[in-house]
Short mmCIF file of C-alpha atoms in Angstrom, two decimals:
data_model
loop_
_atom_site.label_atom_id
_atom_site.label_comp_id
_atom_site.label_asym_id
_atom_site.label_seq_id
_atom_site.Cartn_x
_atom_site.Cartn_y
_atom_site.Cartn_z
CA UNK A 251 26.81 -24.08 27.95
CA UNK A 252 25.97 -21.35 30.11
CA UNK A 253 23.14 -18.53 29.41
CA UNK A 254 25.37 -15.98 29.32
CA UNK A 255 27.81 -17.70 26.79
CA UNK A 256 24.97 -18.88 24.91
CA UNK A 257 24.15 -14.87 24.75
CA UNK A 258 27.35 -13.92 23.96
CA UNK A 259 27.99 -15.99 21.42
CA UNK A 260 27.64 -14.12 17.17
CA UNK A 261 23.93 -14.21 16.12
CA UNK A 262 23.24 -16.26 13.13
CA UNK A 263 22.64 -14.73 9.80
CA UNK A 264 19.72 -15.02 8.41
CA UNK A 265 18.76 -14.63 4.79
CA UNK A 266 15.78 -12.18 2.95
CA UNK A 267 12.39 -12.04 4.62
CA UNK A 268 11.46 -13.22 0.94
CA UNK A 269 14.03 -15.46 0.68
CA UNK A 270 13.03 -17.16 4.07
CA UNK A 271 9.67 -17.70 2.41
CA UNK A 272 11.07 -19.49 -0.64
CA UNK A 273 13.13 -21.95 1.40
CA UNK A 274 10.18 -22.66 4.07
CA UNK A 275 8.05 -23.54 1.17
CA UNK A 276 10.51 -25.46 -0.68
CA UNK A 277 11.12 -27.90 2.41
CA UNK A 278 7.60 -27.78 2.21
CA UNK A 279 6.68 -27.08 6.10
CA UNK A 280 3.47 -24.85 6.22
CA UNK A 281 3.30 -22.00 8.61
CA UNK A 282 1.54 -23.64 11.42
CA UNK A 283 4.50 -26.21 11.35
CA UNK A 284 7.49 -23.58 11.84
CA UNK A 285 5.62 -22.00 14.56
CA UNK A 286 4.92 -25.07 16.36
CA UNK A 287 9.24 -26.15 16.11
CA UNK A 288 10.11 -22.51 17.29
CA UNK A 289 6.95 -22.31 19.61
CA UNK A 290 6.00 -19.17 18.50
CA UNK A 291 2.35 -18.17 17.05
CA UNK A 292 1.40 -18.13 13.16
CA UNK A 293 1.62 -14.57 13.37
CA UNK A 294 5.02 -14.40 14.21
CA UNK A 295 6.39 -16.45 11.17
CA UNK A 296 4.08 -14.44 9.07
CA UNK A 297 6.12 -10.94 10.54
CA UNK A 298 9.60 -13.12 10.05
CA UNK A 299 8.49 -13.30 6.32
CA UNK A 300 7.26 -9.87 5.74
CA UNK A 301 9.93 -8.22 7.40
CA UNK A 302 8.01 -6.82 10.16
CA UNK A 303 10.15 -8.42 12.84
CA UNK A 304 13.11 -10.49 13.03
CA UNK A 305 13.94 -13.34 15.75
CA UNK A 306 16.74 -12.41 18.11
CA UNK A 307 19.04 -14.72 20.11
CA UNK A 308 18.70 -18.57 20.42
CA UNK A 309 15.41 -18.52 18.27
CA UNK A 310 17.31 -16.71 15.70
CA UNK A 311 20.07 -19.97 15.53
CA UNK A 312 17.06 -21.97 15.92
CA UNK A 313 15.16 -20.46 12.79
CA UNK A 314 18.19 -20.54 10.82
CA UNK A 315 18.86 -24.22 11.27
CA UNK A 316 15.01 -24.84 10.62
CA UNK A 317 15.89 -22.96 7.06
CA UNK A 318 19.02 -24.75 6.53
CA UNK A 319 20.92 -21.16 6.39
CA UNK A 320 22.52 -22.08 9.76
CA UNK A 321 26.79 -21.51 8.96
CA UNK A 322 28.46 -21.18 12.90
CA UNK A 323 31.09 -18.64 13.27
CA UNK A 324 33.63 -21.11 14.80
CA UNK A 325 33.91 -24.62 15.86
CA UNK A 326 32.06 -24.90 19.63
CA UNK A 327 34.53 -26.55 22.10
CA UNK A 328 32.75 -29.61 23.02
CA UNK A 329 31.01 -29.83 26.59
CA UNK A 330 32.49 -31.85 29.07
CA UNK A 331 30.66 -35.37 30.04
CA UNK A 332 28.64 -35.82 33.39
CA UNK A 333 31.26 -38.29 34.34
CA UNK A 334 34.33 -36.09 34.29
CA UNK A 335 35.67 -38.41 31.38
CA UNK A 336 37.88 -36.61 28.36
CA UNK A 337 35.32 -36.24 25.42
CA UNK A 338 36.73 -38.07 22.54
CA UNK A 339 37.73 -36.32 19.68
CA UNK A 340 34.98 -36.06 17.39
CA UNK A 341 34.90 -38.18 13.51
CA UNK A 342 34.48 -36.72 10.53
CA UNK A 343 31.32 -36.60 9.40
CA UNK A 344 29.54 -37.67 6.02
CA UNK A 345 28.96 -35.45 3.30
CA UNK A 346 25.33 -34.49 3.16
CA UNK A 347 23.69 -33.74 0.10
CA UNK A 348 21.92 -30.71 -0.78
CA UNK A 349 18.51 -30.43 0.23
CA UNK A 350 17.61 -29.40 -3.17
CA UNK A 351 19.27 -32.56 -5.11
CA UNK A 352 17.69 -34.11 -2.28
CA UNK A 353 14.49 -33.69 -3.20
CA UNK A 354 15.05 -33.92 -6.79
CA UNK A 355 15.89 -37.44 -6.58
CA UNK A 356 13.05 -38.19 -4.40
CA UNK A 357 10.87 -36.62 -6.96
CA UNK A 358 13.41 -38.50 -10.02
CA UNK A 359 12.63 -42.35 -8.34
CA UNK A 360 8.79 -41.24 -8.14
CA UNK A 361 8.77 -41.12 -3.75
CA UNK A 362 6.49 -38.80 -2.27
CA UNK A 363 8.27 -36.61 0.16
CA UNK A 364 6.02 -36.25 3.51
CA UNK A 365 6.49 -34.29 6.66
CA UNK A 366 9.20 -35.87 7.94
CA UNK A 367 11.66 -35.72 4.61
CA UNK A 368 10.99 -31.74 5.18
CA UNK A 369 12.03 -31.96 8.40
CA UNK A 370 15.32 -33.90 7.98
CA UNK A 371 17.29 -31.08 6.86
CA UNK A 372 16.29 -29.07 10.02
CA UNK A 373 18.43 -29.95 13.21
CA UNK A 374 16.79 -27.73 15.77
CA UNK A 375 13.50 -28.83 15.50
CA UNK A 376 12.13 -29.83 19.31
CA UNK A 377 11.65 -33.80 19.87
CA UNK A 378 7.93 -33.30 20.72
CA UNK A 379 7.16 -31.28 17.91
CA UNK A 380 8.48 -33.46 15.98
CA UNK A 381 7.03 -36.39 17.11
CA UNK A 382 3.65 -35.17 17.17
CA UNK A 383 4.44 -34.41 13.24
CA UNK A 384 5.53 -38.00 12.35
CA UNK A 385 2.83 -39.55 14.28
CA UNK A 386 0.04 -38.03 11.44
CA UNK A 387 -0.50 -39.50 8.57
CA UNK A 388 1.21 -38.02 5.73
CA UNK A 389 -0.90 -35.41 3.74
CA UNK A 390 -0.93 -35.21 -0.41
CA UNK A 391 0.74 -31.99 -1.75
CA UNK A 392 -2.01 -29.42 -2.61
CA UNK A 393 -3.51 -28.94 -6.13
CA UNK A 394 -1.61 -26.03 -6.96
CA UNK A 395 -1.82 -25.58 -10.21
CA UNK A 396 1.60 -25.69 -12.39
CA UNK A 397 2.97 -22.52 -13.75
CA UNK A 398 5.36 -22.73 -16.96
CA UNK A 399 8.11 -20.69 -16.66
CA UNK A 400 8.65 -17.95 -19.54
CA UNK A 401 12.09 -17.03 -20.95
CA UNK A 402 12.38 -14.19 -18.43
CA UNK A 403 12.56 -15.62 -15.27
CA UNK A 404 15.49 -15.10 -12.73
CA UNK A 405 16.72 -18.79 -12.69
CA UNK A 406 15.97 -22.18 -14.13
CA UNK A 407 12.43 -23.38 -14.27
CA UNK A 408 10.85 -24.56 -10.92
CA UNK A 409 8.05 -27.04 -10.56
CA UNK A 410 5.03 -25.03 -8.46
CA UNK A 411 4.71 -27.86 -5.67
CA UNK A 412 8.11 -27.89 -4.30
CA UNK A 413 10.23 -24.18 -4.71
CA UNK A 414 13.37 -26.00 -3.65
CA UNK A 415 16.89 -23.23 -2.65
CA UNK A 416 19.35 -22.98 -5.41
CA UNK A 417 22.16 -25.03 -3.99
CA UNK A 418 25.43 -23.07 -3.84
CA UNK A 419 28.34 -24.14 -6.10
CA UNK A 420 30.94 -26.28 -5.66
CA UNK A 421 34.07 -27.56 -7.02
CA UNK A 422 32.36 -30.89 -7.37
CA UNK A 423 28.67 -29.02 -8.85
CA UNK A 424 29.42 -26.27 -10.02
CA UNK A 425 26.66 -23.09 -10.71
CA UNK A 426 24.55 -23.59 -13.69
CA UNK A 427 23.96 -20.54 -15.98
CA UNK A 428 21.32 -18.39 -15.60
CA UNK A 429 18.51 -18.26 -18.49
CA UNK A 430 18.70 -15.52 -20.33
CA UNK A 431 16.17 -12.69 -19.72
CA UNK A 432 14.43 -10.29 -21.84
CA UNK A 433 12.25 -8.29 -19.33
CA UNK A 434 14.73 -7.72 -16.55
CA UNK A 435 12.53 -5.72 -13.18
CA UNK A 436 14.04 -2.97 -11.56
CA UNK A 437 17.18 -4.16 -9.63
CA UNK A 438 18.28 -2.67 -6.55
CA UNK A 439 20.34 0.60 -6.54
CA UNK A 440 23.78 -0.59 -6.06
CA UNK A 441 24.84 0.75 -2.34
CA UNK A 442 27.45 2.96 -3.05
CA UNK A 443 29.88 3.97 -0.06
CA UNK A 444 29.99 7.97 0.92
CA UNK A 445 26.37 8.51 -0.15
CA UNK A 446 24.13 11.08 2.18
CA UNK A 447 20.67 10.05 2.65
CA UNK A 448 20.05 12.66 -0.40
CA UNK A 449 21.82 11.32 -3.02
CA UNK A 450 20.86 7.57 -1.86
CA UNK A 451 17.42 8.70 -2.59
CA UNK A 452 18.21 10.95 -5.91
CA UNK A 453 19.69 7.94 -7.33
CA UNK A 454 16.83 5.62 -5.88
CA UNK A 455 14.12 8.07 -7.60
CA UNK A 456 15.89 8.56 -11.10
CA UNK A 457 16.32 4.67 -11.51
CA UNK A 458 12.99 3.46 -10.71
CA UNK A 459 10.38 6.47 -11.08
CA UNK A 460 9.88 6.51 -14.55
CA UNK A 461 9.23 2.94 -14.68
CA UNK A 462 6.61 2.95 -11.98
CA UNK A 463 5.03 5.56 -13.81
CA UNK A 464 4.72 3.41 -16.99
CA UNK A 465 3.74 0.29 -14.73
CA UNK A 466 1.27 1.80 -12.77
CA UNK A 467 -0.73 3.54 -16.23
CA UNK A 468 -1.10 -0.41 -17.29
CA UNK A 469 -2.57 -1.09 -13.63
CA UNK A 470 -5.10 1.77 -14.07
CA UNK A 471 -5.15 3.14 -17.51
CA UNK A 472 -4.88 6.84 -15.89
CA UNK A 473 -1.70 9.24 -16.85
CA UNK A 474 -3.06 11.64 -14.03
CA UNK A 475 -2.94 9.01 -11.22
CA UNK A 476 -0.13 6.63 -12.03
CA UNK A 477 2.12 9.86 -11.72
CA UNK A 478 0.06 10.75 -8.40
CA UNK A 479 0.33 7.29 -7.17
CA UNK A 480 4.62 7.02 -8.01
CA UNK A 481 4.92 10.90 -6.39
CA UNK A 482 3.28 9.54 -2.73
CA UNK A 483 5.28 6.21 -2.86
CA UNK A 484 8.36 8.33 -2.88
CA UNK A 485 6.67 10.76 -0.14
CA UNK A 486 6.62 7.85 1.89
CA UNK A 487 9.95 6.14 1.34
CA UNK A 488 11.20 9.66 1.93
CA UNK A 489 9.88 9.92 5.37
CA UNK A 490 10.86 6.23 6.07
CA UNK A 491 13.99 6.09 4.72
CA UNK A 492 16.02 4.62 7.18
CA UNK A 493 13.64 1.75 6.94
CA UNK A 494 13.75 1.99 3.33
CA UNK A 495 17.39 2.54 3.37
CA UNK A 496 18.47 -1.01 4.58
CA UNK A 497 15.81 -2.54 3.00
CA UNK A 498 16.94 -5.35 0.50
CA UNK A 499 14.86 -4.07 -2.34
CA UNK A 500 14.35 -0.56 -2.34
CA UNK A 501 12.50 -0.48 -5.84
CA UNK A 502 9.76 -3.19 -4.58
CA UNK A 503 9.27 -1.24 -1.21
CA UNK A 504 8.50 1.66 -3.28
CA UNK A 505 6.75 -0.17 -6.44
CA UNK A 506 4.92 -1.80 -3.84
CA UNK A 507 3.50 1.51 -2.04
CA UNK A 508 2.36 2.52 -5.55
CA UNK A 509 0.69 0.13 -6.25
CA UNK A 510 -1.33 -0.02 -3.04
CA UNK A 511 -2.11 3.39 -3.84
CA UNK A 512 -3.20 3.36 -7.60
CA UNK A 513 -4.96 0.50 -7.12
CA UNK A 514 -7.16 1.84 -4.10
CA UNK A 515 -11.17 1.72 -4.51
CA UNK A 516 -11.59 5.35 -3.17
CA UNK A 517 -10.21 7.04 -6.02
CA UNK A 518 -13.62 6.01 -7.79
CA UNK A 519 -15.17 8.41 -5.82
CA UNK A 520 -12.93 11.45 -7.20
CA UNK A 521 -14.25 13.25 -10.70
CA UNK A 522 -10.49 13.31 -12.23
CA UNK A 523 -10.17 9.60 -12.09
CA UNK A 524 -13.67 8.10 -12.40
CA UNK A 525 -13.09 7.33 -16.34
CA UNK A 526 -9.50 6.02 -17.86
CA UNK A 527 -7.96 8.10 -20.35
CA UNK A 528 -8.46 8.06 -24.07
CA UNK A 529 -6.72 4.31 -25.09
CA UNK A 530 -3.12 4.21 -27.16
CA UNK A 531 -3.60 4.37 -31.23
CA UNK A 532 -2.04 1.51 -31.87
CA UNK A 533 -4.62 -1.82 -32.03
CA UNK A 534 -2.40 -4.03 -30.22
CA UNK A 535 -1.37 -2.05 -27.15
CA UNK A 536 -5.05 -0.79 -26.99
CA UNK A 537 -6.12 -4.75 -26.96
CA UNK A 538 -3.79 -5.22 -24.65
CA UNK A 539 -4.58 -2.58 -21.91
CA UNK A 540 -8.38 -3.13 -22.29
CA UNK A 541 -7.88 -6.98 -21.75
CA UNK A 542 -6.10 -5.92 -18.74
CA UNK A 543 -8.33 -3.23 -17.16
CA UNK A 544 -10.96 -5.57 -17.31
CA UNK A 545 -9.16 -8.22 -14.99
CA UNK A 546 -10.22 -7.72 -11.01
CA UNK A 547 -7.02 -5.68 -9.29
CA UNK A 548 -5.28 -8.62 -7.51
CA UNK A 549 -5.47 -10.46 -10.86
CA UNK A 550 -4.22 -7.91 -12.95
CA UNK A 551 -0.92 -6.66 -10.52
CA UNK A 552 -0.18 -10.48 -10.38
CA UNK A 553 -0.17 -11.12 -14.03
CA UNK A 554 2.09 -7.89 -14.19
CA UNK A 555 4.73 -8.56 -11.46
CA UNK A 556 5.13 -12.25 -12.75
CA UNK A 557 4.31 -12.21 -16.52
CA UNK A 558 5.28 -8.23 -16.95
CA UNK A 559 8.65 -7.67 -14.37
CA UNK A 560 10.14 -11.38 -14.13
CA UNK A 561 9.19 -11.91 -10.70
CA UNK A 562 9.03 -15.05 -8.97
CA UNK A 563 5.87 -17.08 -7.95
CA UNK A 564 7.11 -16.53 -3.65
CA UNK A 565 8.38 -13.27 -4.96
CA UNK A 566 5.14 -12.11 -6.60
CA UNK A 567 2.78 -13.87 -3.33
CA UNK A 568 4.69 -11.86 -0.91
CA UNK A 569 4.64 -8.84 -2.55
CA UNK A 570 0.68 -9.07 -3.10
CA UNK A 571 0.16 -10.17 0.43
CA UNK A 572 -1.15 -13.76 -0.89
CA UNK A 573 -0.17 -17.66 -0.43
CA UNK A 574 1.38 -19.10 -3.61
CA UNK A 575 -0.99 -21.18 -4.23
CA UNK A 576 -3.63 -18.13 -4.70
CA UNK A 577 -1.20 -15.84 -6.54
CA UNK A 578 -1.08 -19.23 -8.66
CA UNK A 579 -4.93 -19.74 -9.03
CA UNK A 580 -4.74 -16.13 -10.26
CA UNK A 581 -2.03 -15.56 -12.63
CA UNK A 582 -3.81 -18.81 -14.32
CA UNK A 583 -7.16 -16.99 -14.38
CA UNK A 584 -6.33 -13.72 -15.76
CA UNK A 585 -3.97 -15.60 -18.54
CA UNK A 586 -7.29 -17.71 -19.57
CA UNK A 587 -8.93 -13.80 -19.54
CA UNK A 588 -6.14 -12.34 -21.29
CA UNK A 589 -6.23 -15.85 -23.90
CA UNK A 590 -9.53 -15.66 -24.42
CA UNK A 591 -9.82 -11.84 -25.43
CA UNK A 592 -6.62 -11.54 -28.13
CA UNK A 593 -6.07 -15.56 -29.19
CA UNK A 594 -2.55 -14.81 -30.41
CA UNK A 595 -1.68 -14.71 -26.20
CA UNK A 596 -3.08 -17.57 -25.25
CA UNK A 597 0.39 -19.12 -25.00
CA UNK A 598 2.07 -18.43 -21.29
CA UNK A 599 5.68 -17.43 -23.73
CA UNK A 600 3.82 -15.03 -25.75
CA UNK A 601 2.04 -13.28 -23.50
CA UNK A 602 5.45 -12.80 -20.96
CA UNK A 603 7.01 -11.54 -24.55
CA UNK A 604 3.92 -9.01 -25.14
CA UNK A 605 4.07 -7.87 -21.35
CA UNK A 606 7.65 -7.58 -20.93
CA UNK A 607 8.44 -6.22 -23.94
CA UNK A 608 5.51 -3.35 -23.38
CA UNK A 609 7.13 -3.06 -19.18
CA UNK A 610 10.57 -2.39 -20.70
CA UNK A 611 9.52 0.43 -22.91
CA UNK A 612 11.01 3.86 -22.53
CA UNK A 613 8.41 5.79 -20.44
CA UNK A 614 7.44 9.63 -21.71
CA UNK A 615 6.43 10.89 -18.30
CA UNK A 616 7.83 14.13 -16.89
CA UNK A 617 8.42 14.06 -13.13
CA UNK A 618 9.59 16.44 -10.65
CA UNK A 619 12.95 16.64 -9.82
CA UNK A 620 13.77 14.19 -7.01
CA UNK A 621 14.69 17.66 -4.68
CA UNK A 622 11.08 18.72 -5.07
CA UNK A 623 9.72 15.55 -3.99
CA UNK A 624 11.93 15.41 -1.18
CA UNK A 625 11.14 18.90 -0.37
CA UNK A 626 7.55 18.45 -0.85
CA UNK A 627 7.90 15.48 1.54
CA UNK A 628 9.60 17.55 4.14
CA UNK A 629 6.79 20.16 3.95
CA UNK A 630 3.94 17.85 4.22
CA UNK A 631 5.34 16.09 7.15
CA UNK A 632 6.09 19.66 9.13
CA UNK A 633 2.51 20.78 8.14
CA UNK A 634 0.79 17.95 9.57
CA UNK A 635 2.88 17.89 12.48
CA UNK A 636 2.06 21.46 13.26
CA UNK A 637 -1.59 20.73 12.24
CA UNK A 638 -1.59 17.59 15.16
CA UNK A 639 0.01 19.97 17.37
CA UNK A 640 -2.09 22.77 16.80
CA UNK A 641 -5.40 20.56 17.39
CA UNK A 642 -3.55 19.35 20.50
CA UNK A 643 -3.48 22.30 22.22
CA UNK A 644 -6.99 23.58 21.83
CA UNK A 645 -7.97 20.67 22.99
CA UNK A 646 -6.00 21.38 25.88
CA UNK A 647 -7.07 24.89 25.71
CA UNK A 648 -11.01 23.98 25.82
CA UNK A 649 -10.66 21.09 28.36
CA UNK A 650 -8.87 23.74 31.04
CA UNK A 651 -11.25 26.26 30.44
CA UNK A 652 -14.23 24.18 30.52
CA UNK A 653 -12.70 22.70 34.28
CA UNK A 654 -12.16 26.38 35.65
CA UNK A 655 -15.57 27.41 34.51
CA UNK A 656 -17.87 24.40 35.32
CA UNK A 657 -19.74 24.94 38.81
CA UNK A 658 -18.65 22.70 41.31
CA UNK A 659 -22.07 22.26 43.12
CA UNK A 660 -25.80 21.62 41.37
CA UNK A 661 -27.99 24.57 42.21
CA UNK A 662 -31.26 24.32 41.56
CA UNK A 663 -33.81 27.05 39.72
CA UNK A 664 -36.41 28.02 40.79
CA UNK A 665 -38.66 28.91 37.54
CA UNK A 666 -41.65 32.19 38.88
CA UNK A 667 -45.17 30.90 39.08
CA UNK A 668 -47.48 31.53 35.40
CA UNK A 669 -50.59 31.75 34.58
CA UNK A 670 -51.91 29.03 32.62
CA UNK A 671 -54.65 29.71 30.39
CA UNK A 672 -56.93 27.10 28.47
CA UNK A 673 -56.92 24.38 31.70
CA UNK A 674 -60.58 22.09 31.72
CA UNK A 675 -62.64 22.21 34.57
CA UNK A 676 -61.44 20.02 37.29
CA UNK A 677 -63.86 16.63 37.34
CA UNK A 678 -65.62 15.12 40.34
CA UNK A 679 -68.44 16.21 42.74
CA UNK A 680 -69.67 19.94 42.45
CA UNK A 681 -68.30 22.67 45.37
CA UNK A 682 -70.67 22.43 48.28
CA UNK A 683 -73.25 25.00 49.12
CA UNK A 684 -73.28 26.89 52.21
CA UNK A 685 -76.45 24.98 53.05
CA UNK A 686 -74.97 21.58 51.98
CA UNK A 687 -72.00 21.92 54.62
CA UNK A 688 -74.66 23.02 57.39
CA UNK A 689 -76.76 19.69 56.19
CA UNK A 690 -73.31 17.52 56.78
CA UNK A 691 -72.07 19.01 59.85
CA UNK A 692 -75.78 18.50 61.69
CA UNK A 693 -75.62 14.52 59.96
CA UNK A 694 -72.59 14.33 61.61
CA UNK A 695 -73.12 15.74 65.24
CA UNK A 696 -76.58 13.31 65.04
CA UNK A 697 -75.84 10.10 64.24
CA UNK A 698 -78.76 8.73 65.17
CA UNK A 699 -81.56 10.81 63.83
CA UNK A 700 -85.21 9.29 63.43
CA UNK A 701 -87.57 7.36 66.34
CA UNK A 702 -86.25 5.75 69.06
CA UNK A 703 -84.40 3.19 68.50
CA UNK A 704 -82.78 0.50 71.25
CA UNK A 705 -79.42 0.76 71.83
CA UNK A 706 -77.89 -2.11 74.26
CA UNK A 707 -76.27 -0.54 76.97
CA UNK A 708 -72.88 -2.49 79.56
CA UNK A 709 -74.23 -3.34 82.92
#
């Protein structure tokens, strides 16, 4: 095939940034691997993940095959042979099994899966790459420790070491049912068709702000600053909305920002929010939110976002910038915290129960209207715009005035002669006498004073 057909031809879709995560680590290929089959850097898998960049043309096809996601638009006329010959009409293939039951019967007969079993399911992975992979020896699964999954997760319970896809339904498997859930997170605003950019964002800020406000006071234990903290996440999905707009999860971009925000260091420097408020009345919740205020920050948004909203291990890692097997190591840690304070949680179901049924709550706060924040949004942008611009041009101002005014040659001054006062006496001989400098001039002109003396004379 030619370049420009191979340009030409649809771009493969590609699923979430998140959801690219969850099947990478579920065919359990490591981020070094993936970048070494698309011969790209570490960094650049990490941006595919995050959302910060996505691959374009034949790596695109490429990374989609490497994730199993690959579905062509149409059936590829097959190239012609070197020879010139026909190309026979190609057989039927076998019916390959899901990667997923795959696995699961791997795991079922008690076979380890290794590097190459991950890379089976991939058929764009380059030759060399992958013959540099087989060639090491294959490595034992990492510690991680195991997570049980509470009553409120989004799907059926997944062992930590291997996240494996849900495999679609068909008429031969068909789609299990979901587990019921009792602490549901925020969904995404369902796109509706005809919205402005307004009302997108009215509808984004009356469905999840007063939640964040309620989710944020268990993060810090402050009124003051979790409604601070939900105000400038909206400020700043307002002024990125078209990223925020197309965004597969609105409500995390935005629960995420406030987050970041309430749970920033610096605002232990400001007098409002140096102590938490005054603790709830009732002796549970108060337990409760002291156990969790005393867990590090990391530790206590983790516990929330996977033991408080529902989320998924990958889910929660990505969204606290953390490998899964950290976000594991902590969600263990603060429930062994959380256990050993109030004994009645020390159970993984109880505690999801205690957290999800205090997250659903109805929250009390009183927000602005969603035009204010907008407005407020607008304003702050303009003033610091016009602030930038102002400091701009007296900048410019100063620099031009300062190169019309400067001299363009050195000159010298030359500072009027003083009398200085207070100066010791010079050191060295005394200042000769009159009768001392007639004394040296006649020991000069004689040389030879005294008797006679013999001087030898030249023949």
């Amino acid at each position: 095939m030619s370049r420009s057909t191979a340009d030409s031809a649809p771009s493969a879709t590609l699923p979430t940034p998140k959801e690219r995560r969850r099947l990478r680590e579920a065919l359990a290929l490591s981020e070094e691997q993936v970048a070494e089959a698309m011969g790209v850097t570490k960094a650049t898998v990490r941006a595919w993940e995050t959302g910060r960049s996505t691959p374009r043309g034949r790596k695109r096809e490429a990374y989609a095959k490497l994730l199993g996601t690959y579905e062509p638009a149409g059936a590829a006329p097959s190239p012609e042979r070197p020879n010139g010959s026909t190309p026979q009409k190609p057989q039927p293939q076998p019916k390959r099994q899901p990667q997923a039951e795959t696995q699961a019967q791997a795991q079922g007969a008690g076979a380890t899966p290794g590097p190459g079993a991950a890379q089976s399911g991939s058929g764009n992975v380059r030759p060399k790459a992958a013959a540099k992979r087989a060639a090491k020896p294959p490595r034992a699964p990492s510690p991680s420790p195991a997570i049980a999954s509470g009553p409120g997760r989004k799907g059926p319970a997944k062992p930590q070491e291997r996240l494996k896809p849900a495999a679609k339904a068909t008429p031969e498997t068909p789609e299990a049912p979901a587990a019921p859930a009792t602490a549901v997170p925020a969904a995404e605003v369902p796109a509706v068709p005809g919205l402005t950019p307004e009302q997108a964002f009215d509808a984004l800020y009356a469905h999840a702000a007063p939640g964040l406000v309620h989710q944020t006071y268990l993060l810090t234990g402050r009124r003051r600053l979790s409604r601070e903290s939900v105000e400038y996440a909206f400020h700043h999905a307002w002024e990125h909305w078209p990223e925020v707009a197309v965004d597969p999860d609105p409500v995390g971009w935005v629960r995420a920002t406030a987050y970041e925000y309430a749970l920033s260091p610096w605002h232990r420097l400001r007098r409002a929010h140096k102590h938490p408020d005054a603790p709830p009345t009732e002796a549970n919740r108060r337990a409760l939110l002291a156990a969790l205020l005393e867990l590090p920050p990391p530790y206590r948004r983790t516990v929330l976002l996977y033991d408080g909203l529902g989320l998924d291990l990958p889910e929660t890692a990505a969204e606290t910038e953390a490998s899964t097997p950290a976000a594991a190591n902590r969600l263990l840690h603060a429930r062994t915290v959380l256990g050993q304070r109030i004994p009645e949680l020390a159970e993984p179901e109880a505690l999801h129960r205690r957290l999800g049924a205090l997250v659903a709550e109805a929250p009390t706060a009183t927000l602005p209207a969603a035009r204010a924040v907008r407005t407020g949004s607008e304003r702050r942008t303009r003033t610091w715009t016009r602030a930038v611009l102002g400091v701009t041009a007296v900048l410019i101002g100063v620099t031009g005035l300062t190169a019309v005014t400067a001299p363009t040659r050195y000159i010298p001054v030359n500072a009027p002669g003083e009398t200085v006062n207070g100066v010791p006496v010079r050191g060295g001989p005394q200042k000769l006498r009159p009768e001392d400098l007639e004394l040296r001039d006649k020991l000069r002109s004689e040389p030879n004073p005294g008797p006679e003396r013999l001087v030898p004379t030249a023949e």
